[in-house]
Every structure is written in C-alpha cells, then in structure tokens.
XYZ file of C-alpha atoms in Angstrom:
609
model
C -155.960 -136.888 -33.067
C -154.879 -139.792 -35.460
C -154.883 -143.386 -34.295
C -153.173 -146.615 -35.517
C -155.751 -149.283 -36.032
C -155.819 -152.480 -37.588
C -157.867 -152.850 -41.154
C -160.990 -154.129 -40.048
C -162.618 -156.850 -41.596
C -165.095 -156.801 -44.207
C -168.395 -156.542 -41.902
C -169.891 -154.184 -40.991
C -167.790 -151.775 -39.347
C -168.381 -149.738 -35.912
C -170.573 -146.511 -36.548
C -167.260 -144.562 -34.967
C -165.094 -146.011 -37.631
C -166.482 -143.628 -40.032
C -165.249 -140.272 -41.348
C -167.582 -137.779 -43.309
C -166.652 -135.442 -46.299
C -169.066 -133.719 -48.055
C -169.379 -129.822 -50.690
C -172.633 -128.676 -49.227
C -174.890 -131.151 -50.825
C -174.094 -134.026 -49.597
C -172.169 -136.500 -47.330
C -170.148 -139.055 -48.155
C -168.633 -141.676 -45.036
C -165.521 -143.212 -45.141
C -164.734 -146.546 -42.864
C -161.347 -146.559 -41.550
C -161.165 -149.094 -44.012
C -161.089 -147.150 -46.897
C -164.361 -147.924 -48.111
C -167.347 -145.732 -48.409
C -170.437 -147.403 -47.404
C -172.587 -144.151 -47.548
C -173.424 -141.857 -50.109
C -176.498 -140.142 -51.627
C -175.826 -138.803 -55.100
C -175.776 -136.288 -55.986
C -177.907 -134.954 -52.992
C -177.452 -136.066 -49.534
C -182.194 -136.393 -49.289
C -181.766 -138.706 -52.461
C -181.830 -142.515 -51.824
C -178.089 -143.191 -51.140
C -176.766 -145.874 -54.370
C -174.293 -146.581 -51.329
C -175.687 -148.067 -48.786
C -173.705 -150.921 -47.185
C -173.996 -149.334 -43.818
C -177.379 -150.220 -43.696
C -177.465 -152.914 -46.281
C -174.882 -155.205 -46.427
C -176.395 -157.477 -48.878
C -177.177 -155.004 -51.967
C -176.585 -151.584 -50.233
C -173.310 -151.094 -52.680
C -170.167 -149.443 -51.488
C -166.895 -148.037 -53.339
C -163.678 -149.921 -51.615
C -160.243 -148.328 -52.316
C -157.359 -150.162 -50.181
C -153.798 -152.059 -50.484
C -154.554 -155.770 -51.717
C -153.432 -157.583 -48.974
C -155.256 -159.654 -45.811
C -156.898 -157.446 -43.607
C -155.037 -158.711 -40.986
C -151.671 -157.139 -42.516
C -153.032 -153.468 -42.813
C -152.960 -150.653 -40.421
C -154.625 -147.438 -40.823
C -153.992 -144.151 -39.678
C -156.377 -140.793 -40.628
C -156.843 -137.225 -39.940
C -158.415 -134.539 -41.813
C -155.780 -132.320 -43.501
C -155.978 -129.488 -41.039
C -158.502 -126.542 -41.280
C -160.434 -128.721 -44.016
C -162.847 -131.453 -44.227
C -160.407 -133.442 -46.744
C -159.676 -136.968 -45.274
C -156.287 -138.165 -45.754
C -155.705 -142.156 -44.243
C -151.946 -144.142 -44.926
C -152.789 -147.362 -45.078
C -149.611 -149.492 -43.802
C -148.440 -153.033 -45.153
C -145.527 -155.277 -44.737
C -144.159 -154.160 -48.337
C -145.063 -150.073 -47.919
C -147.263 -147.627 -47.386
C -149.651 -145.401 -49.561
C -151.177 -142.234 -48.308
C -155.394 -142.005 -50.020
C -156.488 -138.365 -49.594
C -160.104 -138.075 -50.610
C -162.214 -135.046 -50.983
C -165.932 -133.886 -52.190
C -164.342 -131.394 -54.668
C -165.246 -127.984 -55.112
C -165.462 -125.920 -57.903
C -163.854 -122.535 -59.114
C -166.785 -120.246 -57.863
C -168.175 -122.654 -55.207
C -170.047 -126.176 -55.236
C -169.885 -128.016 -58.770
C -173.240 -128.254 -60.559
C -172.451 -132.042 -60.143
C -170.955 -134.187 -57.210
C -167.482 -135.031 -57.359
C -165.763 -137.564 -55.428
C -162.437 -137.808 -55.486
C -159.827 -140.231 -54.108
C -156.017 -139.827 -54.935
C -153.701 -142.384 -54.179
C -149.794 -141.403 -53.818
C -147.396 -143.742 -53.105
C -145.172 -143.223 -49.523
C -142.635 -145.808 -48.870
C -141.772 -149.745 -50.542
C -144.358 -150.470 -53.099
C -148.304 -151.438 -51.965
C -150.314 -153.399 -54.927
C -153.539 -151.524 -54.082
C -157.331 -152.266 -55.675
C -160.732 -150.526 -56.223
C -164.215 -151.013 -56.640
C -167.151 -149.145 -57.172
C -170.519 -151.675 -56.881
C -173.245 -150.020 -57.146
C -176.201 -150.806 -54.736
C -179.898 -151.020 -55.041
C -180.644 -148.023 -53.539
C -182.449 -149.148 -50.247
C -184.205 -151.911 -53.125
C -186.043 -149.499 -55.291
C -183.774 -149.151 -58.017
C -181.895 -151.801 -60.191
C -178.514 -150.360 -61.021
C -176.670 -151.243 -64.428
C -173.728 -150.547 -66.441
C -174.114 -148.759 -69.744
C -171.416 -148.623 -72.558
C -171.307 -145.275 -73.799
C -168.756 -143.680 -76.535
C -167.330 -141.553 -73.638
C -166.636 -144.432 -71.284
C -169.358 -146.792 -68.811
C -172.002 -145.228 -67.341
C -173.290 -146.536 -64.383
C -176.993 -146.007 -63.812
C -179.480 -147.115 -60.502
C -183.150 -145.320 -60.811
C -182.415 -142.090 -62.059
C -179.202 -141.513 -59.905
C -176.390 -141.785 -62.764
C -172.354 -141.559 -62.430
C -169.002 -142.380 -64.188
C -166.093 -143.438 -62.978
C -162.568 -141.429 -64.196
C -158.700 -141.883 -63.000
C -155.672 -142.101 -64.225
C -152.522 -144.459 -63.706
C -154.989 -147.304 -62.499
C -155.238 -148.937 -66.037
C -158.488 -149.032 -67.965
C -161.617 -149.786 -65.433
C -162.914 -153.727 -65.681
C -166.722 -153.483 -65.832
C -168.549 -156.884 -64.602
C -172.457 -156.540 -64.821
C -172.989 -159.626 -63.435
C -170.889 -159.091 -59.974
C -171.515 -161.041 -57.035
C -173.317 -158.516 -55.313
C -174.879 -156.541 -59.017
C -173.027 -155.197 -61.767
C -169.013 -153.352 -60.595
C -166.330 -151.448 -61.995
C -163.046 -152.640 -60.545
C -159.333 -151.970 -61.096
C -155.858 -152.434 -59.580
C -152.952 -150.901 -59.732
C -149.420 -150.428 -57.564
C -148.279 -147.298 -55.875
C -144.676 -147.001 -55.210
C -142.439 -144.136 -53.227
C -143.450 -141.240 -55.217
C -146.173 -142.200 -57.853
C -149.681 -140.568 -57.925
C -152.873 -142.031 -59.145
C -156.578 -140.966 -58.858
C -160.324 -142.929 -58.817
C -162.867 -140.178 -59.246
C -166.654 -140.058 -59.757
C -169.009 -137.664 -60.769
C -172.786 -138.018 -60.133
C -175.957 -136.074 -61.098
C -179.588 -137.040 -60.795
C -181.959 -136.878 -63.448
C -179.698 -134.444 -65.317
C -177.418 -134.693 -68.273
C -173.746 -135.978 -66.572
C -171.100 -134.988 -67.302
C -167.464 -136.394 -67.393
C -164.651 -134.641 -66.483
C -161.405 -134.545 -67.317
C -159.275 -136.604 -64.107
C -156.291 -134.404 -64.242
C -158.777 -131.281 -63.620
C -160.588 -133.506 -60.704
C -156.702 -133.896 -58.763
C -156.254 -130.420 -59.164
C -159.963 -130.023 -57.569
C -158.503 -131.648 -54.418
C -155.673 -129.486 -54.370
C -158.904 -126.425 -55.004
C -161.087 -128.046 -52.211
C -157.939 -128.202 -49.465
C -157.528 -124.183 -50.090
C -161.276 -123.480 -50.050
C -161.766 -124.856 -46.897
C -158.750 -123.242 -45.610
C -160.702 -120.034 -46.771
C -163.587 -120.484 -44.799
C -161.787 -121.799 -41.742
C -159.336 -118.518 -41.893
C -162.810 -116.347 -41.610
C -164.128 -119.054 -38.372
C -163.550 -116.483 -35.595
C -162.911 -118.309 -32.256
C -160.159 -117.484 -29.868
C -160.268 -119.127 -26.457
C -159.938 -122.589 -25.013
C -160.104 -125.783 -26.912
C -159.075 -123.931 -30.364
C -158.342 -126.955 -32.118
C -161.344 -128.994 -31.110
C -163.976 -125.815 -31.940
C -162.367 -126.060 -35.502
C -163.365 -129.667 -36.094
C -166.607 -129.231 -34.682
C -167.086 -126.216 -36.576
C -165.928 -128.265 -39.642
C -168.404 -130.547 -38.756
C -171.501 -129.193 -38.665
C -170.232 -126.920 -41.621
C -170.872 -130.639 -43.348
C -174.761 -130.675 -42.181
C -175.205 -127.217 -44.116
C -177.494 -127.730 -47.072
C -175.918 -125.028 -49.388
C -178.562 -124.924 -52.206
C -180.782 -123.763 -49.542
C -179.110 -122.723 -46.365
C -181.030 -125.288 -44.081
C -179.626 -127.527 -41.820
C -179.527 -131.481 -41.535
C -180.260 -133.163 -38.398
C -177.940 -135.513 -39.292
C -175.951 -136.961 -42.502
C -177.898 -140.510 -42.436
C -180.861 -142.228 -41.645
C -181.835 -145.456 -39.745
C -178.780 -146.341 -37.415
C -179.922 -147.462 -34.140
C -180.118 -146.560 -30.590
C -180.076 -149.872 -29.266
C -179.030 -153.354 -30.459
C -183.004 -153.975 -30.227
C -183.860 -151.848 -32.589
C -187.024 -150.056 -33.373
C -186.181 -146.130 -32.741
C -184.366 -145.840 -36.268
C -184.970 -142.538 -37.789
C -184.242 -140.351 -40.635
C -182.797 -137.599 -39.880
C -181.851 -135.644 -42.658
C -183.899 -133.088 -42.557
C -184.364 -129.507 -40.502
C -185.717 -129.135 -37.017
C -186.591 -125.846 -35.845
C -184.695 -126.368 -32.797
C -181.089 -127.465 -34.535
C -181.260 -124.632 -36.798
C -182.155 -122.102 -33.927
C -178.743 -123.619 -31.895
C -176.715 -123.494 -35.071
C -177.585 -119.977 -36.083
C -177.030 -118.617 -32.358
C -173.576 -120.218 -32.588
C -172.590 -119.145 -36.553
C -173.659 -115.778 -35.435
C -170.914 -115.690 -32.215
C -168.418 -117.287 -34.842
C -169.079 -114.056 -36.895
C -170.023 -115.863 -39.824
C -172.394 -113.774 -41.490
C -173.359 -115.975 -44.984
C -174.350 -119.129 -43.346
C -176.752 -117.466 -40.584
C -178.513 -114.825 -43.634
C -179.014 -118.421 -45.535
C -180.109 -120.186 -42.934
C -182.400 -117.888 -40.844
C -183.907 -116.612 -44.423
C -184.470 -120.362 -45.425
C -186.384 -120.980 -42.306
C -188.678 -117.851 -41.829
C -189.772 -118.318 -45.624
C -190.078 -122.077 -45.339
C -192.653 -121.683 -42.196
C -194.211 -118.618 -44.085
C -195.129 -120.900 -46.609
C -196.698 -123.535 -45.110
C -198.020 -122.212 -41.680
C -199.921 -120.451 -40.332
C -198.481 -123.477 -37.765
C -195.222 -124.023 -36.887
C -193.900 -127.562 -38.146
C -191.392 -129.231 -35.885
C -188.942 -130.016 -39.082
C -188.737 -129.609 -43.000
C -187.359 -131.058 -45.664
C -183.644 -129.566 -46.900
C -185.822 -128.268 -49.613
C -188.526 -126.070 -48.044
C -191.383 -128.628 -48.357
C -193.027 -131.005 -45.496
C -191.577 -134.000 -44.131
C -193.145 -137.052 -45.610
C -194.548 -139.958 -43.750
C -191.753 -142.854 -42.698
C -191.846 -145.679 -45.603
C -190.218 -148.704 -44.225
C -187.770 -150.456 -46.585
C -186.796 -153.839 -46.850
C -183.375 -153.900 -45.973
C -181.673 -155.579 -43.185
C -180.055 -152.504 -41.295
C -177.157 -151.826 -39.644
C -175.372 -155.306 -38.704
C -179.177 -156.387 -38.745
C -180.748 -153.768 -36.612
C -183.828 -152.764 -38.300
C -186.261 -151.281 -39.530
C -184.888 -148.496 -42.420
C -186.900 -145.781 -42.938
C -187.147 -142.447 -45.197
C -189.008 -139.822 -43.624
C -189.709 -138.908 -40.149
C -193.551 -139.092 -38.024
C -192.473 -136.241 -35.319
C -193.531 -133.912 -37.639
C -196.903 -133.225 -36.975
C -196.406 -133.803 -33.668
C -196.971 -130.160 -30.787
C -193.625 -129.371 -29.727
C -194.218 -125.941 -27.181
C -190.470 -125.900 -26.792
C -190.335 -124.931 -31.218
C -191.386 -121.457 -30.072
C -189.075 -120.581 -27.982
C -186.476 -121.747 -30.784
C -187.719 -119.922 -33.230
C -187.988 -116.326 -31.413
C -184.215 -116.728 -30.100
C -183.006 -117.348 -33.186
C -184.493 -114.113 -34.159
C -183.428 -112.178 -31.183
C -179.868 -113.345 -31.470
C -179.655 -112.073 -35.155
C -181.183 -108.495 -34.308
C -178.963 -108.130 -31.077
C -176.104 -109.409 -33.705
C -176.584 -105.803 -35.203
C -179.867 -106.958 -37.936
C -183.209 -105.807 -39.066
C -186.227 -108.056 -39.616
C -188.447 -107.919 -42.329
C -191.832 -106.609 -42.079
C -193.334 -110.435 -42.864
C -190.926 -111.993 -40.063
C -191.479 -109.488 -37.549
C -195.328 -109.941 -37.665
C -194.588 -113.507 -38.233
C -193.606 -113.509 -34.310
C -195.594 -111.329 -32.960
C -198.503 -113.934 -33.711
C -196.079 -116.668 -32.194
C -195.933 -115.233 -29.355
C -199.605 -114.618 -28.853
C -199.996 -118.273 -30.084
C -197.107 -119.027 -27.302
C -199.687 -117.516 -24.247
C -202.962 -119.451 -25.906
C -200.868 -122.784 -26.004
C -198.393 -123.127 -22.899
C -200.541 -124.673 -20.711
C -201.609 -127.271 -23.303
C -199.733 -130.351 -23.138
C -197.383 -131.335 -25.887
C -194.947 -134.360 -27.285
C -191.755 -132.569 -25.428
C -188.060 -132.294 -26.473
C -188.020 -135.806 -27.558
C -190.529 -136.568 -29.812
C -192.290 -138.767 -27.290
C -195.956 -140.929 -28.134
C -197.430 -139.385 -25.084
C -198.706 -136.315 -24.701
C -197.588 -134.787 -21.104
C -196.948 -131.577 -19.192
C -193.404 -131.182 -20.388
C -191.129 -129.291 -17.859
C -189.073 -128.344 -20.953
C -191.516 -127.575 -23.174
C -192.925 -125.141 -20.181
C -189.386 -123.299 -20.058
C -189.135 -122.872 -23.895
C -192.402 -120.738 -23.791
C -191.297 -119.014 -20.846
C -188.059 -118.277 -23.757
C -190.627 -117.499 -25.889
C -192.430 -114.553 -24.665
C -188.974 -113.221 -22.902
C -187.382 -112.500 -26.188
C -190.424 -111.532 -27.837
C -190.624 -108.881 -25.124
C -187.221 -107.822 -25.794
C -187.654 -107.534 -29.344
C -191.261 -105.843 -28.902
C -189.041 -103.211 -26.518
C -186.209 -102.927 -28.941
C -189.088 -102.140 -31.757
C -188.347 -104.681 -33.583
C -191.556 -106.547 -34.034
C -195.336 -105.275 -33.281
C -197.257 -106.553 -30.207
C -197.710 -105.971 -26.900
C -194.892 -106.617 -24.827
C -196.990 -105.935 -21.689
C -199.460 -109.072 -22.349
C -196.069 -111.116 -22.996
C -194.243 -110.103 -19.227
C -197.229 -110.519 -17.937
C -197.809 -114.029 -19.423
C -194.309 -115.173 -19.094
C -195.124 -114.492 -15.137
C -197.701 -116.924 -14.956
C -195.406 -119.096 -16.395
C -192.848 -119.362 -14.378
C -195.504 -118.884 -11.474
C -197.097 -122.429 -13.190
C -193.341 -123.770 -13.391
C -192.513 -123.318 -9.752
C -195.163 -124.809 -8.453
C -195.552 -127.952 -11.139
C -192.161 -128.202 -12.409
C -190.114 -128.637 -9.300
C -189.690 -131.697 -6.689
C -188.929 -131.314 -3.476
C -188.156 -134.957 -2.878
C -185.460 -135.041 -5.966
C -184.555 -131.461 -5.204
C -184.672 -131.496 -9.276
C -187.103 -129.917 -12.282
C -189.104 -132.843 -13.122
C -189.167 -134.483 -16.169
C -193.493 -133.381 -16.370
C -196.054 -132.410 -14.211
C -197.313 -135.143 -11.605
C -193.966 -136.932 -11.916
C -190.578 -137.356 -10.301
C -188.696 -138.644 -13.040
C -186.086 -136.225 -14.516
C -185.165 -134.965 -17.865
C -181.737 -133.929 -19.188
C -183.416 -130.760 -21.594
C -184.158 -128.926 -18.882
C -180.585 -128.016 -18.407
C -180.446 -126.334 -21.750
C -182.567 -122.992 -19.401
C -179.106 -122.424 -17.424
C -178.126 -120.881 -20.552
C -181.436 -119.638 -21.227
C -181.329 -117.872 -18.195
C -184.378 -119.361 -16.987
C -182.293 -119.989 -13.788
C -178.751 -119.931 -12.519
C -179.370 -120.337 -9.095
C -179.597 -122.961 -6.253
C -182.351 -125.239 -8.293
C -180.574 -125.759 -11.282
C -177.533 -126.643 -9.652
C -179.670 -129.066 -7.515
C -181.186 -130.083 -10.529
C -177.672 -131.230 -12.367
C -176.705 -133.165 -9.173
C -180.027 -135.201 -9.460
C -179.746 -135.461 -13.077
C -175.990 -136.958 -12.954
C -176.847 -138.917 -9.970
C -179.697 -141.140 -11.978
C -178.833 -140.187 -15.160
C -174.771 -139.751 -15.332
C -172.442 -142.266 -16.415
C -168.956 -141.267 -15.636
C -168.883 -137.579 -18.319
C -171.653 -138.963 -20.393
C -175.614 -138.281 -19.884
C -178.686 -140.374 -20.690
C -181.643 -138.089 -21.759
C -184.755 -139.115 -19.229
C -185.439 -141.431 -16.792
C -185.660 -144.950 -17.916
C -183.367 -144.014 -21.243
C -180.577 -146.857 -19.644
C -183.239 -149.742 -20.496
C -183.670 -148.386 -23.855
C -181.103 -146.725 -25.656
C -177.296 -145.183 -25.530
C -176.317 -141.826 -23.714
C -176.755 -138.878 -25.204
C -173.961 -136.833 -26.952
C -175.823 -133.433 -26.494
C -177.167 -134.021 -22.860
C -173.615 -134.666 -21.716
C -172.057 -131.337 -23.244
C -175.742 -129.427 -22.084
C -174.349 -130.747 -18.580
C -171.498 -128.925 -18.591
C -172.459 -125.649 -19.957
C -175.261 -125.568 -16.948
C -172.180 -126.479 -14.523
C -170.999 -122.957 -15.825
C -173.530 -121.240 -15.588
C -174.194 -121.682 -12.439
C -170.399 -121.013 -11.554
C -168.704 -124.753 -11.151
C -166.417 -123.932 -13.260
C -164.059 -126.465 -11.826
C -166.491 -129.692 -12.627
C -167.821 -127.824 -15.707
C -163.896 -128.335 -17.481
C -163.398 -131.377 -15.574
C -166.094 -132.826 -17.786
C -164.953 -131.144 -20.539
C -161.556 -132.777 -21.044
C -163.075 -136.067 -20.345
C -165.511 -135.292 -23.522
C -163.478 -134.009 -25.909
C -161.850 -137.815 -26.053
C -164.966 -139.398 -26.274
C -165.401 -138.276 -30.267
C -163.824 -140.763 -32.819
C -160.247 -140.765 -33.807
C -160.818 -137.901 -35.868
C -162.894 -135.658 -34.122
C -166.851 -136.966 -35.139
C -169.411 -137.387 -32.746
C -172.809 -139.589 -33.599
C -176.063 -139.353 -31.474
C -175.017 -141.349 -29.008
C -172.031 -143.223 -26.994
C -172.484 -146.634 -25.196
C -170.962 -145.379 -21.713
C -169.230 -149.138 -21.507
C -166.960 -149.536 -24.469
C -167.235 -145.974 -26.062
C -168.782 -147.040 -29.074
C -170.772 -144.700 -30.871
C -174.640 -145.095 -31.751
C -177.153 -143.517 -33.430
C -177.007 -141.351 -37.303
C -173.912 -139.384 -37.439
C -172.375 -137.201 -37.970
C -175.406 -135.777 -35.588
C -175.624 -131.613 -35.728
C -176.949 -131.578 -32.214
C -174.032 -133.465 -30.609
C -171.542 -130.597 -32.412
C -173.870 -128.043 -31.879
C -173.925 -128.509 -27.917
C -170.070 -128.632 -28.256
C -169.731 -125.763 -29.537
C -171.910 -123.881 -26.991
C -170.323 -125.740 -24.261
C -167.018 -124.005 -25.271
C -168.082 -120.925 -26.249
C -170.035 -120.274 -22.548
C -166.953 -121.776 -20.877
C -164.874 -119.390 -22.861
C -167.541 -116.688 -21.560
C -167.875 -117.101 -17.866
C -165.124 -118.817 -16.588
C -161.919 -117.527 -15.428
C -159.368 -117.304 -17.539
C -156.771 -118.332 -14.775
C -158.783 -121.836 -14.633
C -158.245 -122.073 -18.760
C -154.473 -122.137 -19.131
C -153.353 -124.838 -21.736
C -156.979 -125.931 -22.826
C-alpha cells in the first residue's frame, strides 16, 4: 500500500496526503510531509491549537523532516501493520531516516493526558533533520505563548496547555516572537543506527504533566502491541482481509473512548467544492453512523465497543428526548449552533465553522436507525433494558404518526420533501420493531406496526417509484434520483427487479466510472460520494450481480489514499479526495460492502480477493 512521492511543498497539501493517528480521544493528521497540520488537544471536540489545514496563516502546525529542499526528499509511509502507528522514511541524497509516530497509550489503556510521540531512527548515510512545534491561534480565539517554568517551557493557547520532551535533539530553542507566533524548534542529525525522539504531552484545563521521554519511546513500542491486541480479537475471515483491517483500524480512530460515541468525522470545515459554502463540522454523533457502526462491530464480534456505544446512545437520547435528535455531541449533550470563524480555510475555501445546524432538523430515516441498531444487538444474543425497550416501543408508534409527514431526508437538505429514503427507513422502522415486539423483547403492539408498515410500502409503491426512470425517485412528485435509497437492498426493503432497475438508473445519471454522486444535480455542486459508491455495490449483491458487485469493488479499494484512508468524497477526475476525513461513513459502507459480499456471493467468484 506504500507509495514513493516527492516532499511536497510547504502549501497546503492535498486532503489525501494526510494520515490519521489517534488513542481514543483524539486525532492527530500527518501530511506526507511529515508535518501535522491537525490536532485538537487533548480532545479531538476542543478547538484544534493545530490548525494549518484550515489556517495557513496562524492555524500552527508541528513539522518534523530532513533539512533539505523539498525538491530533494521522497517519502514513503504505511502504518506498521495491525496498528494505527504511522511509520514514513523520508529519503535524501545523503540518507534516509525512518519517523514512526504514534498517539501513545498507556499501561491500563488511554493516558489521562495526550501523548504524541514522534521517534526518529536513523536508516542509511546521515540526514541533518529539524523540528518545530508553532503553536496556532486556535481557529483565532486564543493567543498562544511560551512560559518558562523550572521543569522546562510550557507552551500555553486559551486553556489548551503542552510541553515539549525528547532526547538526542539538543536542548529545544524557544522563540516567542516567531514569524508566525511564538515556536519551539530544534535540529539534530540521524545517522545509520541512532535514535532520537520529539514528544508532547497535552491536557486542557488540568494540571500537565511532563513525562519522562525515555518512558514516552517505550510508549510507542506499548501502543504498536496494544493495537496488535485489539486487531488479534477483529474477527473477519473472507475476502479483502487486509483492506477490512485498515478500515476497521480506521473507524476504530472515530471511537470516542471516554464515552463510547462515535465521530462523524475527525475534522471540521474541509470542503465539497472549490466554491465553498457546504463546510461542516463533523465531529460529532449521528444516529445513523452509530447505528451502521454498531451493526458492523457486532458481526466483527467485538463486544466492548458496541456495549459502549449502543449504551452511550440510548442514555444520551433518554436524556434529552422525548424527541429523537439527528446527532450529539461526543459528550452526551446537544449540538450547538455553527459559529463561523475568521479563518481563511482550506487553501482559501471558506467558511470554518464549529457546530453543526442539521440538528434540529426531522430526519424520518433516524428511526429506522435507531430500532436496527437495537434489533441487531438482541439477535447478537442481548437483552434490553426495561427503559430502552419502552424507549422503542414509543418510536415506533411515533414512526406510524410521522411517516407520512415530510422531512429534511438523508442529506440534511433546506427543503422539506417527501423523501423516498426517509419513507423506506420507517418502513425499517416498524419491521424490526415487529420483530422485536414478537421476540418479546420490547412492549407494543406488533399488530398496529405490520399493519402500518403495509401502508407504507402500499404509499411507497405508488409515490416512490417512476415508471419513466424505471428507478425509486429521489421524492414524491419527482423524477430525480437519490443514491440512499440503495442502502434498502440490504435492508431488505427489496431485492428484486426494481432495485436492480433502480442501480442501473442511478449509475447511468449518477455513476462516474466506480464512484457515485449522491442525488441528482450533486455534479454541479460537489464531489462523489465515498459511501454512495460502496452502498452501490453491496445493492449489486444483493440483488445477485455478483460479477459487477466485485468488479466495482477492486476498482474501489484503490481509490483510498496511499495508506488506506478514505475522506467524504473523491473528485472522479484526478482522484483527489474532498470533504472532512477520515469520514466514518465512507469506512463504514466499506466495511458492509465486504462483509455482504463475503455473505452472499459465491465463494468460487472470491478466489485471491
């Protein structure tokens, strides 16, 4: 999966160049440059103090590469396999170093405090080599500054504080008055053989502490087995092995481990478009992710992150129905408002925002996420609470009040319409309420439900289908199309003739070569869409074409970066990735993609994927 590339120059770099690391808190992303341009510290919903990627001007950023022209540097990465440890040699005319850098771990799980390290060990000739750590204004509300303390500088920005530790790099050069605001900086020369370590360690609002930097390079060494760990207990065995780890790795990443929920995304405010305009945050929790995620954890086997996450959810909406919010906070509280900062963007594509406006918004589709996630952790051999279970029973009798309401859809759209998506998701709804009603394991009256989900599908078949596309429409009154309606192959909202109609229309208008845009009109407006194009072939085997369903498939699995990250979304003409990243869905819809393929497909047809 690694790819020689030349050191790119100091602007802004593509949004594919980067590489994510993170220990369950937050994310840190890595240009194939060697320098991070993205990290919120110690949490990944504080106000990153780097920020280049979406503030070149004061956003800060912590370099670490050979001193030498761009021009004379190559790169090459990969994550040290079964981890989410990034190791890149970096390449020059007089030798090469190898820079492995890790979110550490601690002994008995995530450190109280973030840890970022980055060693530095010397491979071939010797490679002069320099850091620095500038500190940035955290999306301009904070003022960062260096403090001399009798323990060594502490570098403060709002009240976000962190040192900077090593050894073998010399003492660390402080300049408060930097170009770009105050810096630590330091050089150094690795040669065959010789080790040396930059470290920092954050906390927020809380005493910080420094540690020792011989006990942070043994944390790598910690992290690399810990992650080994948890890969060894990822259960998948089928086709595309080696590509299920990474995307398992992945969205592993996204998992807020303080409270089990699930980011949308590791960043906020990279665009769809070079115009600009739909820039959103999305680290938070949707409903709908964390539904797909736990249905996938839970046919991984892996038992710790679906109890988290499911009892994170349940308790969040508990507390702060009795309606269903489309997304929370990482922390269990409601998503704020957007605030719009003043900060250039992402090689000038504004605006930046914190915070997210779909959240109020009626999304019918939510219920239908909710109840399957539920279903698909009692038919994983679980018992619902007594709260939890009457929890759904009211959802689904809020399901048959609301269906034939119209709502903001999938997509978060301004307009209010009769989504053909949103009309399947309640149709999900009340068929796994049923279930669980028949299975006892909620209250309610699974008669009502059937009978409801009926008129449904009776509403669906005559609204939600064209005859002239020979497609489900996009909504009611309309013959534009929609991309989410494929995720009801899997569903099983239909298998037959119309769905398979349905992803002919949808890749005739919508398809570009293996990659899907979401709706029609999306080409004037943004990127295609990871997810869509992975939903696309998991409906291709559902509906038994298994032939075109792998064809796509291998054509997809290339389309991530060099190692193994997919963003939102992928311009279809040069491949270059667009959109926050890493983005949950796009893994997520891998990973089911895979896992149905694995399912219903013959295993004759799988032989060497």
């Amino acid at each position: 999966m690694a790819r020689s590339t030349p050191h790119p120059s100091s602007e802004q770099p593509g949004i594919e160049s980067y590489a994510p690391i993170g220990d369950g808190r937050t994310v840190a992303l890595i240009g194939s440059n060697g320098r991070i341009d993205w990290l919120p510290l110690p949490n990944l919903t504080n106000v990153p103090v780097f920020a280049r990627l979406l503030d070149d001007e004061t956003g800060g950023c912590f370099e670490l590469s050979p001193d030498a022209p761009s021009a004379e540097i190559t790169s090459e990465r990969r994550y040290v396999p079964n981890t989410n440890v990034l190791e890149t040699t970096f390449t020059t005319s007089t030798g090469s170093v190898r820079v492995t850098d890790a979110m550490v771990s601690g002994v008995a799980g995530r450190l109280p405090w973030a840890e970022l390290a980055r060693r530095v060990e010397g491979v071939t000739g010797e490679v002069p080599m320099r850091w620095r750590v500038n500190p940035g204004a955290s999306l301009r509300t904070a003022a960062p500054w260096i403090e001399p303390t009798m323990h060594g500088h502490v570098v403060r920005s709002g009240a976000t504080a962190f040192t900077v530790v090593g050894f073998h790099h010399g003492p660390a050069d402080p300049d408060p008055d930097g170009g770009t605001g105050p810096e630590l900086t330091g050089t150094f020369v690795a040669r065959a053989g010789s080790r040396h370590l930059v470290a920092l360690a954050a906390t927020h609002d809380e005493p910080l502490h420094f540690p020792d930097p011989h006990n942070v390079d043994l944390g790598i060494d910690r992290t690399v087995e810990n992650w080994r760990h948890w890969s060894e207990v990822f259960s998948y065995e089928g086709p595309y092995a080696e590509r299920m780890q990474r995307n398992a790795l992945a969205l592993k990443l996204l998992i807020f481990s303080p409270t089990g929920a699930i980011a949308a995304a590791a960043t906020t405010s990279l665009p769809e478009n070079p115009e600009g305009g739909k820039n959103w945050d999305y680290r938070f929790a949707w409903v709908r992710d964390l539904a797909y995620t736990a249905t996938a954890l839970v046919r991984f086997g892996l038992r710790e992150e679906t109890q988290a996450a499911l009892s994170w959810m349940l308790r969040t909406i508990r507390e702060h129905g009795p309606e269903l919010h489309v997304m929370y906070t990482l922390d269990g509280d409601l998503v704020p408002e957007p605030s719009e900062h003043d900060v250039a963007g992402w090689r000038g594509i504004g605006p930046v925002v914190t915070g997210n406006p779909a959240n109020e918004q009626l999304q019918l589709g939510v219920y239908g996420d909710l109840i399957s996630i539920c279903r698909t952790y009692v038919d994983a051999g679980n018992v619902l609470d007594v709260a939890t279970a009457r929890m759904l029973a009211g959802v689904a009798d809020r399901t048959c009040d609301l269906w034939r309401n119209p709502d903001s859809g999938m997509w978060e759209l301004g307009e209010q319409r009769q989504y053909i998506s949103s009309k399947m998701g309640c149709w999900q709804a009340l068929e796994d309420a049923a279930a669980l009603a028949e299975a006892g394991a909620i209250p309610g009256s699974a008669g009502r439900w059937r009978a409801e989900q009926h008129r449904i599908r009776q509403w669906i078949d005559e609204h939600g289908w064209s005859d002239r596309r020979g497609a489900y429409r996009f909504y009611a009154g309309s013959d534009e199309l929609d991309a989410s309606v494929l995720l009801h192959a899997p569903s099983g909202f239909d298998r037959g003739e119309r769905m398979s109609s349905t992803i002919d229309a949808l890749s005739d208008e919508l398809g570009a070569g293996p990659l899907l845009y979401r709706y029609s009109g999306a080409q004037r407006e943004e990127r295609t869409f990871v997810a869509c194009a992975f939903w696309r072939v998991e409906a291709l085997a559902c509906v038994g074409r298994h032939d075109e369903a792998l064809e796509l498939m291998d054509e997809l699995v290339e389309r991530s970066n060099d190692v193994g990250i997919y963003a939102e979304m992928i311009d279809a003409a040069d491949g270059t990735a667009w959109g926050n990243t890493p983005q949950a869905l796009s893994h997520l819809a891998f990973l089911g993609a895979v896992m149905t393929i694995r399912d219903l497909v013959p295993k004759d047809l799988l032989d060497g994927r």
